[in-house]
XYZ file of C-alpha atoms in Angstrom:
673
model
C 0.000 0.000 0.000
C 1.258 3.489 -0.870
C 0.996 6.311 1.651
C 0.949 10.007 0.966
C 3.037 12.332 3.183
C 0.197 13.071 5.609
C -0.015 9.378 6.419
C -3.303 9.210 4.531
C -4.137 6.192 2.399
C -2.998 6.077 -1.230
C -5.938 7.318 -3.357
C -4.629 6.734 -6.884
C -6.143 4.220 -9.308
C -2.798 3.021 -10.738
C -0.475 0.900 -8.593
C 3.015 -0.559 -8.942
C 2.818 -3.720 -11.030
C 3.841 -6.792 -8.968
C 6.857 -8.869 -10.137
C 7.853 -6.020 -12.402
C 10.590 -6.695 -14.979
C 11.509 -3.584 -17.032
C 13.528 -5.514 -19.646
C 10.692 -7.931 -20.265
C 8.248 -5.006 -20.647
C 10.637 -3.200 -23.006
C 10.828 -6.333 -25.174
C 7.040 -6.712 -25.177
C 6.638 -3.092 -26.347
C 9.326 -3.527 -29.017
C 7.526 -6.627 -30.332
C 4.179 -4.811 -30.291
C 5.623 -2.084 -32.546
C 7.718 -4.283 -34.843
C 6.790 -4.922 -38.449
C 3.716 -3.649 -40.248
C 1.103 -2.034 -37.988
C 1.296 -2.106 -34.218
C -0.471 -4.093 -31.516
C -2.243 -1.192 -29.824
C -4.095 -3.464 -27.406
C -0.809 -4.846 -26.032
C 0.672 -1.336 -25.719
C -2.278 0.090 -23.816
C -2.630 -2.982 -21.609
C 1.021 -2.798 -20.553
C 1.429 0.961 -20.096
C -1.814 1.533 -18.146
C -0.974 -1.249 -15.690
C 2.459 0.106 -14.686
C 3.086 3.035 -12.342
C 4.857 6.150 -13.622
C 8.076 5.171 -11.815
C 8.009 1.769 -13.513
C 7.383 3.354 -16.930
C 10.581 5.405 -16.501
C 12.516 2.191 -15.878
C 10.967 0.636 -19.007
C 12.122 3.675 -21.046
C 15.671 3.181 -19.701
C 15.693 -0.540 -20.517
C 14.284 0.140 -23.999
C 17.151 2.542 -24.729
C 19.771 0.090 -23.377
C 18.340 -2.859 -25.328
C 17.538 -1.213 -28.667
C 19.399 2.110 -28.689
C 16.101 3.821 -29.450
C 13.875 6.333 -27.653
C 10.634 4.667 -26.527
C 8.574 7.884 -26.606
C 9.749 8.640 -30.163
C 8.787 5.111 -31.271
C 5.356 5.346 -29.622
C 4.758 8.700 -31.320
C 5.681 7.159 -34.667
C 3.426 4.120 -34.213
C 0.343 5.697 -32.666
C -1.898 8.598 -33.722
C -4.399 11.136 -32.461
C -5.850 11.211 -28.960
C -4.657 7.698 -28.140
C -1.067 8.731 -28.920
C -1.367 11.885 -26.756
C -2.678 9.825 -23.860
C -0.026 7.070 -24.031
C 2.850 9.529 -24.522
C 1.508 11.603 -21.598
C 1.626 8.501 -19.382
C 5.242 7.843 -20.375
C 6.511 11.191 -19.092
C 7.217 11.900 -15.401
C 4.380 14.086 -14.010
C 6.507 17.243 -13.793
C 7.602 16.860 -17.451
C 4.030 16.159 -18.454
C 2.948 19.426 -16.789
C 5.884 21.256 -18.383
C 4.848 20.025 -21.853
C 1.210 21.056 -21.275
C 2.288 24.559 -20.218
C 4.715 24.860 -23.125
C 1.901 23.955 -25.543
C -0.460 26.368 -23.761
C 1.823 29.363 -24.299
C 3.465 28.639 -27.636
C 2.018 29.677 -30.957
C -0.779 32.160 -31.476
C -3.009 32.727 -28.451
C -2.685 31.239 -24.993
C -4.648 28.342 -23.489
C -5.453 30.150 -20.224
C -7.652 27.311 -18.948
C -4.698 24.924 -19.016
C -2.429 27.395 -17.160
C -5.142 27.983 -14.562
C -5.808 24.281 -14.020
C -2.172 23.310 -13.508
C -0.954 26.260 -11.436
C -4.052 26.481 -9.217
C -4.045 22.788 -8.289
C -0.412 21.735 -7.774
C 1.337 21.537 -4.378
C 4.515 23.520 -3.571
C 6.647 20.476 -4.275
C 4.928 19.756 -7.604
C 5.416 23.408 -8.646
C 9.165 23.272 -7.833
C 9.535 20.056 -9.838
C 7.607 21.595 -12.736
C 9.868 24.680 -12.859
C 12.924 22.387 -12.866
C 11.478 20.068 -15.540
C 10.614 23.037 -17.774
C 14.173 24.339 -17.527
C 15.582 20.870 -18.216
C 13.300 20.094 -21.178
C 13.257 23.470 -22.935
C 16.318 25.283 -21.537
C 14.059 28.193 -20.739
C 12.803 29.913 -17.601
C 9.130 29.160 -16.971
C 8.451 32.376 -15.070
C 9.941 34.511 -17.848
C 7.884 32.656 -20.475
C 4.648 33.104 -18.536
C 5.377 36.804 -18.002
C 5.992 37.128 -21.729
C 2.670 35.531 -22.572
C 0.207 36.962 -20.005
C -0.540 40.350 -18.472
C -2.187 42.299 -15.651
C -3.401 40.812 -12.372
C -3.774 37.410 -14.053
C -0.021 37.417 -14.716
C 0.804 38.573 -11.166
C -1.203 35.768 -9.572
C 0.361 33.139 -11.878
C 3.826 34.379 -10.866
C 2.881 34.168 -7.164
C 1.661 30.574 -7.636
C 4.850 29.711 -9.566
C 6.944 30.500 -6.486
C 5.455 27.428 -4.772
C 5.668 29.150 -1.393
C 2.174 28.511 -0.005
C 2.444 28.221 3.790
C 2.152 24.706 5.206
C -0.884 23.456 7.129
C 0.305 23.770 10.672
C -1.117 25.859 13.463
C -3.802 28.293 12.338
C -4.030 31.610 14.173
C -7.610 32.762 14.752
C -6.541 36.400 14.881
C -4.914 36.135 11.473
C -8.076 34.462 10.095
C -10.162 37.429 11.291
C -7.597 39.881 9.915
C -7.640 38.215 6.464
C -11.447 38.199 6.377
C -11.434 41.918 7.178
C -8.722 42.644 4.574
C -10.557 40.720 1.831
C -13.847 42.396 2.709
C -12.261 45.842 2.653
C -10.346 45.090 -0.548
C -13.545 44.121 -2.381
C -17.066 44.642 -1.111
C -16.381 47.776 0.966
C -14.176 49.508 -1.560
C -15.004 51.580 -4.602
C -12.961 49.632 -7.130
C -11.051 46.573 -5.934
C -7.674 46.184 -4.268
C -6.569 43.112 -6.236
C -3.183 42.969 -4.495
C -4.855 41.869 -1.233
C -6.713 39.036 -2.983
C -3.466 37.931 -4.682
C -1.408 38.037 -1.487
C -3.891 36.198 0.751
C -5.134 33.590 -1.747
C -1.660 33.028 -3.178
C 0.275 32.501 0.052
C -1.846 31.331 2.986
C -2.086 27.639 3.869
C -5.082 25.591 2.735
C -6.242 24.934 6.279
C -6.044 28.642 7.111
C -7.932 29.658 3.960
C -10.739 27.168 4.590
C -11.334 28.879 7.935
C -11.100 32.283 6.236
C -13.794 31.221 3.741
C -16.073 29.973 6.551
C -15.624 33.182 8.530
C -16.060 35.311 5.403
C -19.448 33.686 4.798
C -20.529 34.253 8.412
C -19.334 37.868 8.411
C -20.579 39.019 5.006
C -23.455 36.607 4.372
C -22.021 35.608 1.012
C -19.505 32.973 -0.067
C -16.061 34.257 -1.122
C -16.823 33.007 -4.664
C -19.709 35.489 -4.973
C -17.408 38.366 -3.990
C -14.736 37.248 -6.459
C -17.346 37.139 -9.232
C -18.623 40.570 -8.296
C -15.222 42.219 -7.892
C -12.864 40.588 -10.428
C -13.221 39.780 -14.112
C -11.840 37.835 -17.061
C -9.038 35.268 -16.715
C -8.014 36.733 -13.352
C -11.492 36.001 -11.978
C -11.386 32.443 -13.409
C -7.956 31.824 -11.872
C -9.020 33.070 -8.426
C -12.180 30.926 -8.511
C -10.063 27.886 -9.439
C -7.686 28.610 -6.542
C -10.661 28.816 -4.138
C -12.084 25.545 -5.486
C -8.750 23.758 -5.069
C -8.390 25.092 -1.526
C -11.863 23.786 -0.660
C -11.324 20.412 -2.378
C -8.867 19.626 -5.181
C -10.646 16.364 -6.115
C -13.944 18.230 -6.382
C -12.310 20.800 -8.672
C -11.117 18.003 -10.981
C -14.461 16.172 -10.864
C -16.081 19.373 -12.109
C -13.437 19.901 -14.830
C -13.935 16.310 -16.053
C -17.704 16.690 -16.121
C -17.456 19.918 -18.111
C -14.948 18.315 -20.493
C -17.487 15.655 -21.457
C -20.931 17.225 -21.147
C -22.763 18.618 -24.151
C -21.646 18.221 -27.733
C -18.042 17.268 -28.379
C -15.426 16.299 -25.821
C -12.550 18.506 -24.669
C -10.008 15.734 -25.079
C -6.944 17.731 -24.044
C -8.516 18.467 -20.650
C -9.727 14.898 -20.264
C -6.283 13.426 -21.079
C -4.397 15.904 -18.887
C -6.530 15.217 -15.810
C -6.735 11.440 -16.215
C -2.948 11.219 -16.664
C -1.973 13.666 -13.925
C -4.373 12.437 -11.204
C -4.161 8.663 -11.799
C -1.550 8.231 -9.072
C -2.726 11.028 -6.766
C -6.451 11.237 -6.044
C -8.415 9.493 -8.810
C -10.479 7.510 -6.266
C -11.562 10.720 -4.506
C -12.381 12.355 -7.849
C -14.504 9.343 -8.808
C -16.455 9.387 -5.570
C -17.160 13.095 -5.714
C -18.104 12.790 -9.396
C -20.626 10.095 -8.508
C -22.106 12.251 -5.725
C -22.316 15.473 -7.695
C -23.464 14.241 -11.079
C -25.400 11.088 -10.171
C -23.450 8.997 -12.631
C -20.049 7.405 -12.447
C -16.992 8.885 -14.137
C -16.528 5.450 -15.722
C -19.961 5.481 -17.391
C -19.485 9.029 -18.669
C -16.100 8.189 -20.237
C -17.615 5.025 -21.705
C -20.438 6.943 -23.406
C -18.277 9.813 -24.531
C -15.178 8.222 -26.085
C -14.358 5.246 -28.305
C -11.775 2.705 -29.419
C -8.387 2.151 -27.758
C -8.543 5.694 -26.411
C -11.659 4.758 -24.434
C -10.120 1.494 -23.182
C -7.011 3.286 -21.925
C -9.053 6.021 -20.160
C -11.222 3.398 -18.459
C -8.104 1.611 -17.204
C -6.884 4.894 -15.685
C -10.302 5.481 -14.152
C -9.925 2.094 -12.495
C -13.513 1.034 -11.835
C -17.209 1.755 -12.200
C -18.852 3.336 -9.146
C -22.371 2.930 -10.506
C -22.082 -0.701 -9.607
C -21.742 0.311 -5.955
C -24.863 2.484 -5.736
C -24.117 3.445 -2.135
C -21.929 6.320 -1.006
C -18.319 5.927 -0.045
C -17.453 7.668 3.212
C -15.649 10.473 1.321
C -18.613 11.052 -0.956
C -21.018 11.125 1.980
C -18.775 13.715 3.550
C -19.016 15.884 0.420
C -22.818 15.632 0.494
C -22.757 16.584 4.169
C -20.569 19.617 3.448
C -22.933 20.702 0.676
C -25.788 20.803 3.216
C -23.539 22.555 5.722
C -22.711 25.263 3.178
C -26.360 25.569 2.186
C -27.278 26.030 5.856
C -24.902 28.912 6.606
C -25.292 30.805 3.332
C -27.222 33.982 3.901
C -27.035 34.964 0.274
C -28.798 38.201 -0.473
C -31.436 37.584 -3.132
C -31.521 40.105 -5.935
C -33.759 40.513 -8.939
C -32.663 42.027 -12.246
C -35.697 44.273 -12.750
C -35.847 47.254 -10.398
C -38.209 50.247 -10.171
C -37.372 52.954 -12.722
C -35.870 56.004 -11.013
C -37.555 58.837 -12.899
C -40.875 57.026 -13.258
C -43.674 58.929 -14.977
C -46.789 56.756 -15.543
C -48.368 59.490 -17.612
C -45.513 59.643 -20.119
C -45.277 55.818 -20.235
C -49.017 55.418 -20.936
C -48.813 57.951 -23.786
C -45.698 56.342 -25.272
C -47.357 52.905 -25.199
C -50.533 54.257 -26.843
C -48.433 55.865 -29.568
C -46.493 52.627 -30.101
C -49.754 50.760 -30.781
C -51.736 53.367 -32.721
C -52.205 53.344 -36.468
C -50.590 50.841 -38.807
C -47.900 48.563 -37.465
C -46.642 48.305 -33.893
C -43.492 49.755 -32.360
C -42.407 46.633 -30.427
C -39.094 48.239 -29.444
C -40.782 50.943 -27.354
C -43.187 48.469 -25.734
C -40.307 46.158 -24.750
C -38.193 49.038 -23.515
C -40.865 50.486 -21.233
C -42.327 47.276 -19.828
C -39.053 45.465 -19.112
C -37.565 48.499 -17.358
C -40.398 49.094 -14.886
C -41.161 47.147 -11.704
C -44.441 45.241 -11.484
C -45.923 47.853 -9.128
C -45.057 50.580 -11.672
C -46.653 48.549 -14.497
C -49.912 48.419 -12.470
C -49.821 52.231 -12.236
C -49.308 52.472 -15.995
C -52.358 50.202 -16.547
C -54.482 52.465 -14.363
C -53.217 55.665 -16.040
C -53.786 54.153 -19.504
C -57.420 53.449 -18.615
C -57.944 56.940 -17.100
C -56.425 58.659 -20.146
C -57.756 56.668 -23.049
C -60.679 54.700 -21.623
C -58.965 51.594 -22.957
C -57.652 48.403 -21.378
C -53.861 48.264 -21.847
C -53.841 44.444 -21.580
C -56.447 44.086 -24.355
C -54.528 46.517 -26.589
C -51.223 44.689 -26.053
C -52.953 41.395 -26.792
C -54.303 42.586 -30.117
C -51.013 44.219 -31.180
C -48.515 41.511 -30.195
C -48.407 37.795 -30.911
C -46.681 34.529 -30.087
C -43.918 34.251 -27.489
C -43.450 38.015 -27.181
C -47.159 38.516 -26.428
C -47.089 35.856 -23.686
C -43.953 37.373 -22.147
C -45.176 40.995 -22.157
C -48.662 40.105 -20.857
C -47.020 37.992 -18.157
C -44.929 40.965 -17.031
C -48.066 43.148 -16.947
C -49.941 40.854 -14.531
C -49.534 41.126 -10.741
C -47.295 38.159 -9.684
C -49.995 36.217 -7.784
C -52.431 36.509 -10.715
C -49.689 35.433 -13.112
C -48.914 32.330 -11.028
C -52.646 31.572 -10.698
C -52.976 31.754 -14.481
C -49.977 29.438 -14.991
C -51.514 26.902 -12.578
C -54.876 27.148 -14.360
C -53.206 26.605 -17.743
C -51.279 23.619 -16.376
C -54.598 21.983 -15.450
C -56.866 22.847 -18.355
C -57.488 20.869 -21.514
C -56.371 17.313 -22.104
C -53.450 16.245 -19.927
C -51.906 18.084 -17.011
C -48.572 19.911 -17.023
C -47.298 18.384 -13.772
C -43.875 20.027 -14.143
C -45.401 23.519 -14.010
C -47.549 22.624 -10.975
C -44.490 21.249 -9.177
C -42.249 24.191 -10.092
C -44.701 26.809 -8.796
C -46.047 25.094 -5.670
C -42.697 23.798 -4.376
C -40.831 27.106 -4.667
C -43.211 29.837 -3.494
C -43.158 31.248 0.053
C -46.188 31.038 2.384
C -47.119 34.654 1.616
C -46.852 34.040 -2.137
C -48.971 30.871 -1.899
C -51.703 32.689 0.067
C -51.769 35.487 -2.517
C -52.028 32.884 -5.323
C -55.024 31.264 -3.581
C -56.820 34.603 -3.407
C -55.982 35.490 -7.009
C -57.142 32.056 -8.219
C -60.509 32.389 -6.487
C -60.967 35.956 -7.759
C -60.048 35.149 -11.377
C -61.626 31.706 -11.802
C -64.439 31.576 -9.203
C -63.103 28.301 -7.878
C -60.667 27.449 -5.102
C -57.185 26.304 -6.086
C -57.614 23.279 -3.821
C -60.759 22.149 -5.698
C -59.000 22.596 -9.023
C -56.021 20.509 -7.867
C -58.355 17.872 -6.422
C -60.231 17.355 -9.645
C -57.139 17.401 -11.841
C -54.623 15.217 -9.974
C -54.837 12.030 -7.946
C -53.293 9.826 -5.277
C -50.174 10.795 -3.340
C -49.285 13.482 -5.855
C -52.614 15.233 -5.223
C -52.018 15.117 -1.452
C -48.554 16.660 -1.824
C -49.821 19.517 -4.034
C -52.800 20.264 -1.780
C -50.533 20.288 1.273
C -48.149 22.738 -0.462
C -51.084 24.862 -1.682
C -52.200 25.584 1.906
C -49.082 27.741 2.380
C -48.555 26.444 5.904
C -44.828 25.750 5.944
C -43.354 26.430 9.396
C -41.336 29.639 9.532
C -39.357 28.949 12.711
C -35.840 27.660 13.291
C -34.567 24.115 13.532
C -34.687 21.492 16.248
C -31.829 18.962 16.233
C -33.728 16.177 18.089
C -36.773 16.556 15.883
C -34.454 16.571 12.848
C -33.027 13.173 13.889
C -36.523 11.768 14.237
C -37.523 13.175 10.846
C -34.363 11.758 9.252
C -35.250 8.332 10.716
C -38.716 8.518 9.084
C -37.071 9.416 5.774
C -34.640 6.500 6.112
C -37.503 4.082 6.815
C -39.728 5.242 3.976
C -36.780 5.143 1.558
C -36.061 1.618 2.773
C -32.522 2.112 3.955
C -33.062 2.094 7.697
C -32.087 -0.921 9.773
C -35.378 -0.905 11.654
C -38.941 0.001 10.766
C -41.273 1.533 13.299
C -44.648 1.641 11.671
C -46.852 0.698 8.757
C -46.032 2.020 5.313
C -49.100 4.277 4.944
C -48.577 6.237 8.147
C -44.852 6.532 7.335
C -45.663 7.932 3.876
C -47.968 10.513 5.423
C -45.307 11.504 7.968
C -42.668 11.810 5.237
C -44.979 14.033 3.184
C -45.745 16.189 6.246
C -42.023 16.596 6.943
C -41.189 17.703 3.380
C -44.280 19.870 2.883
C -44.555 21.639 6.244
C -41.152 21.858 7.985
C -39.182 25.111 7.646
C -36.304 25.279 5.170
C -33.717 25.696 7.927
C -35.095 22.657 9.761
C -35.114 20.547 6.578
C -31.449 21.372 5.937
C -30.713 19.869 9.325
C -32.895 16.816 8.565
C -31.018 16.190 5.309
C -27.659 16.495 7.093
C -28.755 14.039 9.779
C -29.954 11.725 6.993
C -26.443 11.623 5.453
C -24.933 10.969 8.870
C -27.393 8.191 9.611
C -27.355 6.375 6.260
C -24.281 7.436 4.249
C -26.695 8.460 1.480
C -27.786 11.808 0.111
C -31.545 12.321 0.371
C -31.951 13.623 -3.190
C -30.220 10.628 -4.815
C -32.169 8.243 -2.631
C -35.549 9.762 -3.512
C -34.611 9.572 -7.195
C -33.627 5.934 -6.841
C -36.433 4.667 -4.610
C -39.448 6.652 -5.839
C -40.976 7.247 -9.248
C -43.256 9.487 -11.277
C -44.753 12.800 -10.168
C -44.340 12.030 -6.451
C -40.600 11.618 -6.936
C -40.394 14.811 -9.039
C -42.280 16.837 -6.421
C -40.123 15.614 -3.531
C -36.904 16.172 -5.507
C -38.051 19.729 -6.318
C -38.646 20.428 -2.609
C -35.189 19.081 -1.687
C -33.496 21.104 -4.445
C -35.314 24.313 -3.416
C -34.205 23.796 0.161
C -30.632 23.153 -0.948
C -30.362 26.113 -3.322
C -33.444 27.662 -4.915
C -31.609 29.856 -7.467
C -29.725 26.739 -8.659
C -33.052 24.871 -8.993
C -34.279 27.586 -11.377
C -30.929 27.766 -13.205
C -31.240 24.021 -13.950
C -34.804 24.478 -15.208
C -33.743 27.349 -17.485
C -30.825 25.321 -18.836
C -33.099 22.352 -19.609
C -35.665 24.629 -21.277
C -33.019 25.672 -23.813
C -30.771 22.654 -24.268
C -31.003 20.271 -27.205
C -33.274 20.742 -30.200
C -36.157 23.132 -29.702
C -36.862 25.495 -26.831
C -39.467 25.106 -24.093
C -40.650 28.730 -24.362
C -43.381 28.283 -21.725
C -40.955 27.314 -18.966
C -38.409 29.903 -20.097
C -41.028 32.679 -20.039
C -42.587 31.563 -16.740
C -39.266 31.578 -14.865
C -37.952 34.812 -16.396
C -41.203 36.620 -15.566
C -41.753 35.196 -12.092
C -38.154 35.512 -10.820
C -37.235 38.840 -12.438
C -37.802 40.869 -9.271
C -36.906 38.160 -6.753
C -33.666 36.291 -7.467
C -32.881 36.319 -11.186
C -29.446 37.821 -10.505
C -28.635 34.874 -8.195
C -30.017 32.462 -10.809
C -27.674 34.022 -13.378
C -24.691 33.442 -11.090
C -25.612 29.796 -10.473
C -26.150 29.313 -14.229
C -22.678 30.455 -15.272
C -21.054 28.596 -12.379
C -22.671 25.286 -13.329
C -22.840 25.456 -17.107
C -19.758 27.463 -17.983
C -21.778 29.878 -20.076
C -23.925 32.807 -19.090
C -27.722 32.831 -19.119
C -27.391 35.787 -21.505
C -25.398 33.639 -23.981
C -27.840 30.735 -23.681
C -30.835 32.998 -24.418
C -28.978 34.644 -27.283
C -28.175 31.375 -29.006
C -31.612 29.857 -28.422
C -34.217 32.549 -29.152
C -34.625 35.308 -31.734
C -36.297 38.569 -32.724
C -38.258 40.715 -30.288
C -38.749 37.785 -27.899
C -34.944 37.594 -27.614
C -34.667 41.361 -27.057
C -37.266 41.298 -24.275
C -35.708 38.270 -22.561
C -32.239 39.862 -22.607
C -33.676 43.065 -21.128
C -35.157 41.034 -18.238
C -31.958 38.990 -17.904
C -30.306 42.336 -17.235
C -26.719 41.800 -18.287
C -23.977 39.512 -19.499
C -21.901 37.752 -16.820
């Protein structure tokens, strides 16, 4: 068994090969490449089952036996991605990193993502070895080359990281933690402009242990995670580098799990990233990366590689991955810990919710009513003016415009807009003109009328609204449709799903704090109903009712505690377990509740992403979320969107919609991140 310096267990997927004989391996490789064509299977089998140290010995033996350079021969015999992967495995890690950086800065343009990934994630020792290897391989100074190829604060931070002088994890001083929190806060949030030097000094030099405490304290002091401040205060490659540094401080394996996921999701695979990570982490922390990957993305790294690559290249990557975690189904202790930390973070975040649409400063309902009338009078319609006015006023201001329009012209603004506009734009503008509770009531009504029910819309609205919002929706529904919302839900849905929706529609979620003992009891009920508890204390029906009551009526802060206790008790994450053990609309409703409790803006960001991904756009969902969240938390949703999907909501809307509908959506979106 290998041990890393801290005395922790070896977490790589590649081990020393037992009864290793470098000369025998050198001969086998020579034979595999001799003659016409090469035996790729034999090459990949041999190289992926030896450790890096052993591969260096094979290279030596190959040179002694045949007077030839093994890497040069492999390059000659193999091609494409498979060649890059095998040759990468043959180099010592420091030389592999050196080659990646050399490629990233030579030629036209710089591959900043590669520089960020390597320099943000390596330890002091790995950085020192990299600098040495670069000098040895290219007879050049790495620092000078990076300075020549980058600029500004991005360059300064890279140079700081290149020194490899991060303090070691020893004793952490609480006073210094407080001081750093204060300095970061004053350098960013409290300052007009940003003092980047403070961010560079603290994030570039302090020990990991120290910085983790700084991040925790920063969240408690400012109510927002350090990442949110970095996004708000910094920009461009410098911002990306600082976010990567923060991620690696929090958890290097989690950073790589995320990079791997992004390298393979969507169309096309970023093979360079995939190869670099699989090669460089195979003897460091591949097992941790796999576990976190499984927890975060609900699929194993193995299955994603399998579906995303092909041929010998795929076989070699799967060997480096070292096993399929989907077979296991249950959490590993490390993965359970990650899930627990996610709930912990969710519990302490006091993120300030911000919409993107705010009241207009110099609001004049009179002038707006006249401008709208003019835009709709005579032949043709001036959509530009309509969009401009309506998307830049708050809902309360729009209600004043409606009133003024009626007083001035004796006409109903809604009816006029309806007759002048059409399609998606009409639905969006009319949605913005309705008071929020009436808009939600209308969306619920639409979801239930005609043949078939739109369960997704019912779930999205009823699981995410606050008690006050739900009560207002009930009143609006009764006023507009002369029927109670509860009766409508009763006649349109059935079984457990109906009970969940009716419970949510009462708007009776507790508002108080949490109770640790009660949370343990609630977690036990959840474990029993999801069939992973050791004991069972009641019949299924009463358990199901208790589980529903817990999810539909406990306060958000209490539920966070319940979900944490659940991980502790079972080694499972509640969301995964519900997905696995339940089905249909009941499962979808419970998952939506859990996701809203965990991070409501992220729940909406996911919904927006799904409404636009793939062929065709789900305009109804897109419109509903943009309208209903525009004054509540659309800014937070935007931040979650770019963080998770690596592109901004603005970009997604731009590439997926068109014309005036696009213009209006971008105005509500309120900016490019």
